[in-house]
mmCIF file with all atom_site columns, C-alpha atoms and ligand atoms in Angstrom:
data_model
loop_
_atom_site.group_PDB
_atom_site.id
_atom_site.type_symbol
_atom_site.label_atom_id
_atom_site.label_alt_id
_atom_site.label_comp_id
_atom_site.label_asym_id
_atom_site.label_entity_id
_atom_site.label_seq_id
_atom_site.pdbx_PDB_ins_code
_atom_site.Cartn_x
_atom_site.Cartn_y
_atom_site.Cartn_z
_atom_site.occupancy
_atom_site.B_iso_or_equiv
_atom_site.pdbx_formal_charge
_atom_site.auth_seq_id
_atom_site.auth_comp_id
_atom_site.auth_asym_id
_atom_site.auth_atom_id
_atom_site.pdbx_PDB_model_num
ATOM   1   C CA . MET A 1 1   ? 20.646 21.761  55.270  1.00 66.00 ? 1   MET A CA 1
ATOM   2   C CA . LYS A 1 2   ? 23.078 19.697  53.227  1.00 78.00 ? 2   LYS A CA 1
ATOM   3   C CA . THR A 1 3   ? 20.540 16.891  53.046  1.00 80.00 ? 3   THR A CA 1
ATOM   4   C CA . ALA A 1 4   ? 17.828 19.289  51.875  1.00 83.00 ? 4   ALA A CA 1
ATOM   5   C CA . HIS A 1 5   ? 20.134 20.595  49.130  1.00 83.00 ? 5   HIS A CA 1
ATOM   6   C CA . PHE A 1 6   ? 20.999 17.064  48.095  1.00 81.00 ? 6   PHE A CA 1
ATOM   7   C CA . ILE A 1 7   ? 17.335 16.048  47.900  1.00 84.00 ? 7   ILE A CA 1
ATOM   8   C CA . LEU A 1 8   ? 16.462 19.230  45.980  1.00 83.00 ? 8   LEU A CA 1
ATOM   9   C CA . ILE A 1 9   ? 19.272 18.675  43.473  1.00 83.00 ? 9   ILE A CA 1
ATOM   10  C CA . PHE A 1 10  ? 18.364 14.993  43.154  1.00 77.00 ? 10  PHE A CA 1
ATOM   11  C CA . CYS A 1 11  ? 14.718 15.860  42.439  1.00 74.00 ? 11  CYS A CA 1
ATOM   12  C CA . LEU A 1 12  ? 15.685 18.513  39.896  1.00 75.00 ? 12  LEU A CA 1
ATOM   13  C CA . LEU A 1 13  ? 18.005 16.070  38.101  1.00 74.00 ? 13  LEU A CA 1
ATOM   14  C CA . ALA A 1 14  ? 15.354 13.351  38.147  1.00 74.00 ? 14  ALA A CA 1
ATOM   15  C CA . LEU A 1 15  ? 12.775 15.702  36.652  1.00 73.00 ? 15  LEU A CA 1
ATOM   16  C CA . ALA A 1 16  ? 15.212 17.123  34.136  1.00 70.00 ? 16  ALA A CA 1
ATOM   17  C CA . SER A 1 17  ? 16.348 13.741  32.856  1.00 62.00 ? 17  SER A CA 1
ATOM   18  C CA . PRO A 1 18  ? 15.401 13.369  29.221  1.00 63.00 ? 18  PRO A CA 1
ATOM   19  C CA . PHE A 1 19  ? 12.817 10.763  28.436  1.00 67.00 ? 19  PHE A CA 1
ATOM   20  C CA . ALA A 1 20  ? 13.859 8.366   25.709  1.00 66.00 ? 20  ALA A CA 1
ATOM   21  C CA . TYR A 1 21  ? 11.455 7.297   23.042  1.00 70.00 ? 21  TYR A CA 1
ATOM   22  C CA . ALA A 1 22  ? 12.738 4.798   20.520  1.00 73.00 ? 22  ALA A CA 1
ATOM   23  C CA . SER A 1 23  ? 11.119 2.739   17.821  1.00 73.00 ? 23  SER A CA 1
ATOM   24  C CA . ASP A 1 24  ? 11.700 1.625   14.298  1.00 69.00 ? 24  ASP A CA 1
ATOM   25  C CA . PRO A 1 25  ? 10.687 4.213   11.761  1.00 69.00 ? 25  PRO A CA 1
ATOM   26  C CA . SER A 1 26  ? 7.502  3.456   9.876   1.00 71.00 ? 26  SER A CA 1
ATOM   27  C CA . PRO A 1 27  ? 8.128  1.840   6.511   1.00 67.00 ? 27  PRO A CA 1
ATOM   28  C CA . LEU A 1 28  ? 7.898  4.226   3.606   1.00 69.00 ? 28  LEU A CA 1
ATOM   29  C CA . GLN A 1 29  ? 5.923  1.772   1.525   1.00 73.00 ? 29  GLN A CA 1
ATOM   30  C CA . ASP A 1 30  ? 3.740  -1.309  2.042   1.00 80.00 ? 30  ASP A CA 1
ATOM   31  C CA . PHE A 1 31  ? 6.191  -3.603  0.307   1.00 82.00 ? 31  PHE A CA 1
ATOM   32  C CA . CYS A 1 32  ? 9.436  -3.508  -1.608  1.00 84.00 ? 32  CYS A CA 1
ATOM   33  C CA . VAL A 1 33  ? 9.933  -6.555  -3.790  1.00 85.00 ? 33  VAL A CA 1
ATOM   34  C CA . ALA A 1 34  ? 13.681 -7.040  -4.003  1.00 84.00 ? 34  ALA A CA 1
ATOM   35  C CA . ILE A 1 35  ? 15.304 -7.341  -7.401  1.00 82.00 ? 35  ILE A CA 1
ATOM   36  C CA . ASN A 1 36  ? 18.919 -7.461  -8.455  1.00 77.00 ? 36  ASN A CA 1
ATOM   37  C CA . ASP A 1 37  ? 18.555 -5.312  -11.570 1.00 74.00 ? 37  ASP A CA 1
ATOM   38  C CA . PRO A 1 38  ? 18.706 -1.620  -10.632 1.00 73.00 ? 38  PRO A CA 1
ATOM   39  C CA . LYS A 1 39  ? 17.036 -0.543  -13.870 1.00 75.00 ? 39  LYS A CA 1
ATOM   40  C CA . ASP A 1 40  ? 13.669 1.152   -13.108 1.00 68.00 ? 40  ASP A CA 1
ATOM   41  C CA . ALA A 1 41  ? 14.093 0.458   -9.409  1.00 72.00 ? 41  ALA A CA 1
ATOM   42  C CA . VAL A 1 42  ? 14.579 2.270   -6.102  1.00 72.00 ? 42  VAL A CA 1
ATOM   43  C CA . PHE A 1 43  ? 17.368 1.372   -3.687  1.00 71.00 ? 43  PHE A CA 1
ATOM   44  C CA . VAL A 1 44  ? 15.980 0.661   -0.175  1.00 68.00 ? 44  VAL A CA 1
ATOM   45  C CA . ASN A 1 45  ? 17.642 -1.231  2.682   1.00 64.00 ? 45  ASN A CA 1
ATOM   46  C CA . GLY A 1 46  ? 20.417 -2.734  0.580   1.00 69.00 ? 46  GLY A CA 1
ATOM   47  C CA . LYS A 1 47  ? 18.142 -4.107  -2.130  1.00 74.00 ? 47  LYS A CA 1
ATOM   48  C CA . PHE A 1 48  ? 16.568 -2.579  -5.176  1.00 81.00 ? 48  PHE A CA 1
ATOM   49  C CA . CYS A 1 49  ? 12.782 -2.394  -5.102  1.00 85.00 ? 49  CYS A CA 1
ATOM   50  C CA . LYS A 1 50  ? 10.847 -3.608  -8.061  1.00 85.00 ? 50  LYS A CA 1
ATOM   51  C CA . ASP A 1 51  ? 8.386  -1.150  -9.530  1.00 82.00 ? 51  ASP A CA 1
ATOM   52  C CA . PRO A 1 52  ? 5.238  -1.863  -7.416  1.00 84.00 ? 52  PRO A CA 1
ATOM   53  C CA . LYS A 1 53  ? 3.168  -2.019  -10.613 1.00 87.00 ? 53  LYS A CA 1
ATOM   54  C CA . LEU A 1 54  ? 5.301  -4.975  -11.726 1.00 88.00 ? 54  LEU A CA 1
ATOM   55  C CA . ALA A 1 55  ? 4.996  -6.922  -8.431  1.00 90.00 ? 55  ALA A CA 1
ATOM   56  C CA . ARG A 1 56  ? 3.421  -10.354 -8.854  1.00 93.00 ? 56  ARG A CA 1
ATOM   57  C CA . ALA A 1 57  ? 1.911  -12.843 -6.417  1.00 95.00 ? 57  ALA A CA 1
ATOM   58  C CA . GLN A 1 58  ? 4.895  -15.073 -7.174  1.00 95.00 ? 58  GLN A CA 1
ATOM   59  C CA . ASP A 1 59  ? 7.128  -12.443 -5.507  1.00 93.00 ? 59  ASP A CA 1
ATOM   60  C CA . PHE A 1 60  ? 5.470  -13.316 -2.195  1.00 93.00 ? 60  PHE A CA 1
ATOM   61  C CA . TYR A 1 61  ? 5.365  -17.088 -2.586  1.00 94.00 ? 61  TYR A CA 1
ATOM   62  C CA . TYR A 1 62  ? 7.620  -19.974 -1.639  1.00 94.00 ? 62  TYR A CA 1
ATOM   63  C CA . SER A 1 63  ? 6.812  -23.635 -1.817  1.00 94.00 ? 63  SER A CA 1
ATOM   64  C CA . GLY A 1 64  ? 8.643  -26.624 -0.477  1.00 91.00 ? 64  GLY A CA 1
ATOM   65  C CA . LEU A 1 65  ? 8.800  -26.036 3.281   1.00 93.00 ? 65  LEU A CA 1
ATOM   66  C CA . ASN A 1 66  ? 6.609  -29.103 3.695   1.00 94.00 ? 66  ASN A CA 1
ATOM   67  C CA . ILE A 1 67  ? 9.224  -31.366 2.101   1.00 95.00 ? 67  ILE A CA 1
ATOM   68  C CA . PRO A 1 68  ? 11.506 -33.158 4.602   1.00 95.00 ? 68  PRO A CA 1
ATOM   69  C CA . ARG A 1 69  ? 15.195 -32.554 3.896   1.00 95.00 ? 69  ARG A CA 1
ATOM   70  C CA . ASN A 1 70  ? 18.049 -35.015 3.894   1.00 94.00 ? 70  ASN A CA 1
ATOM   71  C CA . THR A 1 71  ? 19.676 -35.157 7.337   1.00 94.00 ? 71  THR A CA 1
ATOM   72  C CA . SER A 1 72  ? 22.420 -37.634 6.400   1.00 94.00 ? 72  SER A CA 1
ATOM   73  C CA . ASN A 1 73  ? 25.271 -35.295 7.304   1.00 92.00 ? 73  ASN A CA 1
ATOM   74  C CA . PRO A 1 74  ? 27.733 -35.102 10.218  1.00 91.00 ? 74  PRO A CA 1
ATOM   75  C CA . VAL A 1 75  ? 25.433 -32.969 12.442  1.00 91.00 ? 75  VAL A CA 1
ATOM   76  C CA . GLY A 1 76  ? 22.224 -34.791 11.570  1.00 93.00 ? 76  GLY A CA 1
ATOM   77  C CA . SER A 1 77  ? 20.223 -31.708 10.673  1.00 94.00 ? 77  SER A CA 1
ATOM   78  C CA . THR A 1 78  ? 19.426 -29.515 7.711   1.00 94.00 ? 78  THR A CA 1
ATOM   79  C CA . VAL A 1 79  ? 18.397 -25.872 7.841   1.00 92.00 ? 79  VAL A CA 1
ATOM   80  C CA . THR A 1 80  ? 16.155 -24.536 5.081   1.00 93.00 ? 80  THR A CA 1
ATOM   81  C CA . PRO A 1 81  ? 16.058 -20.736 5.241   1.00 93.00 ? 81  PRO A CA 1
ATOM   82  C CA . VAL A 1 82  ? 13.194 -18.668 3.868   1.00 94.00 ? 82  VAL A CA 1
ATOM   83  C CA . ASN A 1 83  ? 14.067 -14.998 3.721   1.00 91.00 ? 83  ASN A CA 1
ATOM   84  C CA . VAL A 1 84  ? 14.362 -12.231 1.167   1.00 88.00 ? 84  VAL A CA 1
ATOM   85  C CA . ALA A 1 85  ? 16.675 -14.423 -0.922  1.00 89.00 ? 85  ALA A CA 1
ATOM   86  C CA . GLN A 1 86  ? 13.861 -16.969 -1.410  1.00 92.00 ? 86  GLN A CA 1
ATOM   87  C CA . ILE A 1 87  ? 10.850 -14.613 -1.240  1.00 92.00 ? 87  ILE A CA 1
ATOM   88  C CA . PRO A 1 88  ? 11.772 -11.216 -2.735  1.00 90.00 ? 88  PRO A CA 1
ATOM   89  C CA . GLY A 1 89  ? 8.562  -9.678  -1.376  1.00 90.00 ? 89  GLY A CA 1
ATOM   90  C CA . LEU A 1 90  ? 9.840  -10.084 2.204   1.00 89.00 ? 90  LEU A CA 1
ATOM   91  C CA . ASN A 1 91  ? 12.337 -7.293  1.610   1.00 85.00 ? 91  ASN A CA 1
ATOM   92  C CA . THR A 1 92  ? 12.062 -4.543  4.293   1.00 81.00 ? 92  THR A CA 1
ATOM   93  C CA . LEU A 1 93  ? 9.292  -6.425  6.131   1.00 84.00 ? 93  LEU A CA 1
ATOM   94  C CA . GLY A 1 94  ? 11.587 -7.884  8.781   1.00 84.00 ? 94  GLY A CA 1
ATOM   95  C CA . ILE A 1 95  ? 10.213 -11.387 8.300   1.00 88.00 ? 95  ILE A CA 1
ATOM   96  C CA . SER A 1 96  ? 12.151 -14.601 7.835   1.00 90.00 ? 96  SER A CA 1
ATOM   97  C CA . LEU A 1 97  ? 11.883 -18.178 8.977   1.00 92.00 ? 97  LEU A CA 1
ATOM   98  C CA . VAL A 1 98  ? 13.665 -21.481 8.705   1.00 93.00 ? 98  VAL A CA 1
ATOM   99  C CA . ARG A 1 99  ? 12.706 -25.104 8.630   1.00 94.00 ? 99  ARG A CA 1
ATOM   100 C CA . ILE A 1 100 ? 15.106 -27.317 10.566  1.00 94.00 ? 100 ILE A CA 1
ATOM   101 C CA . ASP A 1 101 ? 15.018 -31.052 9.940   1.00 95.00 ? 101 ASP A CA 1
ATOM   102 C CA . TYR A 1 102 ? 16.643 -33.222 12.603  1.00 95.00 ? 102 TYR A CA 1
ATOM   103 C CA . ALA A 1 103 ? 17.761 -36.790 12.168  1.00 94.00 ? 103 ALA A CA 1
ATOM   104 C CA . PRO A 1 104 ? 15.656 -39.109 14.378  1.00 93.00 ? 104 PRO A CA 1
ATOM   105 C CA . ASN A 1 105 ? 18.697 -40.205 16.385  1.00 90.00 ? 105 ASN A CA 1
ATOM   106 C CA . GLY A 1 106 ? 20.818 -37.367 17.759  1.00 89.00 ? 106 GLY A CA 1
ATOM   107 C CA . GLY A 1 107 ? 20.332 -34.656 15.176  1.00 91.00 ? 107 GLY A CA 1
ATOM   108 C CA . LEU A 1 108 ? 21.898 -31.382 16.311  1.00 89.00 ? 108 LEU A CA 1
ATOM   109 C CA . ASN A 1 109 ? 21.656 -27.739 15.302  1.00 84.00 ? 109 ASN A CA 1
ATOM   110 C CA . PRO A 1 110 ? 25.228 -26.734 16.156  1.00 81.00 ? 110 PRO A CA 1
ATOM   111 C CA . LEU A 1 111 ? 26.179 -23.173 17.007  1.00 79.00 ? 111 LEU A CA 1
ATOM   112 C CA . ILE A 1 112 ? 29.049 -23.378 14.527  1.00 67.00 ? 112 ILE A CA 1
ATOM   113 C CA . LEU A 1 113 ? 27.948 -22.231 11.105  1.00 63.00 ? 113 LEU A CA 1
ATOM   114 C CA . THR A 1 114 ? 29.168 -24.524 8.357   1.00 62.00 ? 114 THR A CA 1
ATOM   115 C CA . LEU A 1 115 ? 29.333 -22.905 4.975   1.00 68.00 ? 115 LEU A CA 1
ATOM   116 C CA . VAL A 1 116 ? 29.058 -25.312 2.084   1.00 70.00 ? 116 VAL A CA 1
ATOM   117 C CA . PRO A 1 117 ? 30.088 -23.887 -1.277  1.00 74.00 ? 117 PRO A CA 1
ATOM   118 C CA . PRO A 1 118 ? 27.410 -24.259 -3.953  1.00 73.00 ? 118 PRO A CA 1
ATOM   119 C CA . LYS A 1 119 ? 27.823 -27.137 -6.357  1.00 73.00 ? 119 LYS A CA 1
ATOM   120 C CA . SER A 1 120 ? 28.824 -25.929 -9.799  1.00 67.00 ? 120 SER A CA 1
HETATM 121 C C1 . NAG B 2 .   ? 21.079 -38.075 1.713   1.00 86.88 ? 201 NAG B C1 1
HETATM 122 O O1 . NAG B 2 .   ? 22.415 -37.625 1.624   1.00 86.88 ? 201 NAG B O1 1
HETATM 123 C C2 . NAG B 2 .   ? 23.370 -38.692 1.639   1.00 86.88 ? 201 NAG B C2 1
HETATM 124 C C3 . NAG B 2 .   ? 24.736 -38.068 1.670   1.00 86.88 ? 201 NAG B C3 1
HETATM 125 O O2 . NAG B 2 .   ? 24.870 -37.072 0.710   1.00 86.88 ? 201 NAG B O2 1
HETATM 126 C C4 . NAG B 2 .   ? 23.153 -39.579 0.423   1.00 86.88 ? 201 NAG B C4 1
HETATM 127 O O3 . NAG B 2 .   ? 24.075 -40.654 0.444   1.00 86.88 ? 201 NAG B O3 1
HETATM 128 C C5 . NAG B 2 .   ? 21.733 -40.140 0.464   1.00 86.88 ? 201 NAG B C5 1
HETATM 129 O O4 . NAG B 2 .   ? 21.459 -40.866 -0.715  1.00 86.88 ? 201 NAG B O4 1
HETATM 130 C C6 . NAG B 2 .   ? 20.723 -38.996 0.568   1.00 86.88 ? 201 NAG B C6 1
HETATM 131 N N1 . NAG B 2 .   ? 19.403 -39.556 0.779   1.00 86.88 ? 201 NAG B N1 1
HETATM 132 C C7 . NAG B 2 .   ? 18.356 -39.145 0.076   1.00 86.88 ? 201 NAG B C7 1
HETATM 133 C C8 . NAG B 2 .   ? 17.043 -39.762 0.439   1.00 86.88 ? 201 NAG B C8 1
HETATM 134 O O5 . NAG B 2 .   ? 18.436 -38.285 -0.792  1.00 86.88 ? 201 NAG B O5 1
#
């Protein structure tokens, strides 16, 4: 009898368990070209969106990933990021990439992030 109760309760709990559905919400717009000037713009995901009528092909373009970078540094590698900072049109699209150049002899991509202040 105890076993039957246990099985019945177990089945009821298993059937009553809530099913979880999770996904990213659909984007509200096709693109959101990031700009720094909030004038005439909408704030989405931490960046201001350029007025879509003012978006240009250049907002979705980056050139120079084909150019090998200088790897003469202590770790023998150079990371070239391409994200919303380089291509404003990538804002809210969840897309980014990097080019990593390694020195021919022992270039490493270390786990330790080295921040180099910009030259002024
Ligand atoms: C690469 O960087 C090193 C160190 O900054 C520099 O001495 C060298 O001239 C650079 N090489 C090129 C091809 O720019």
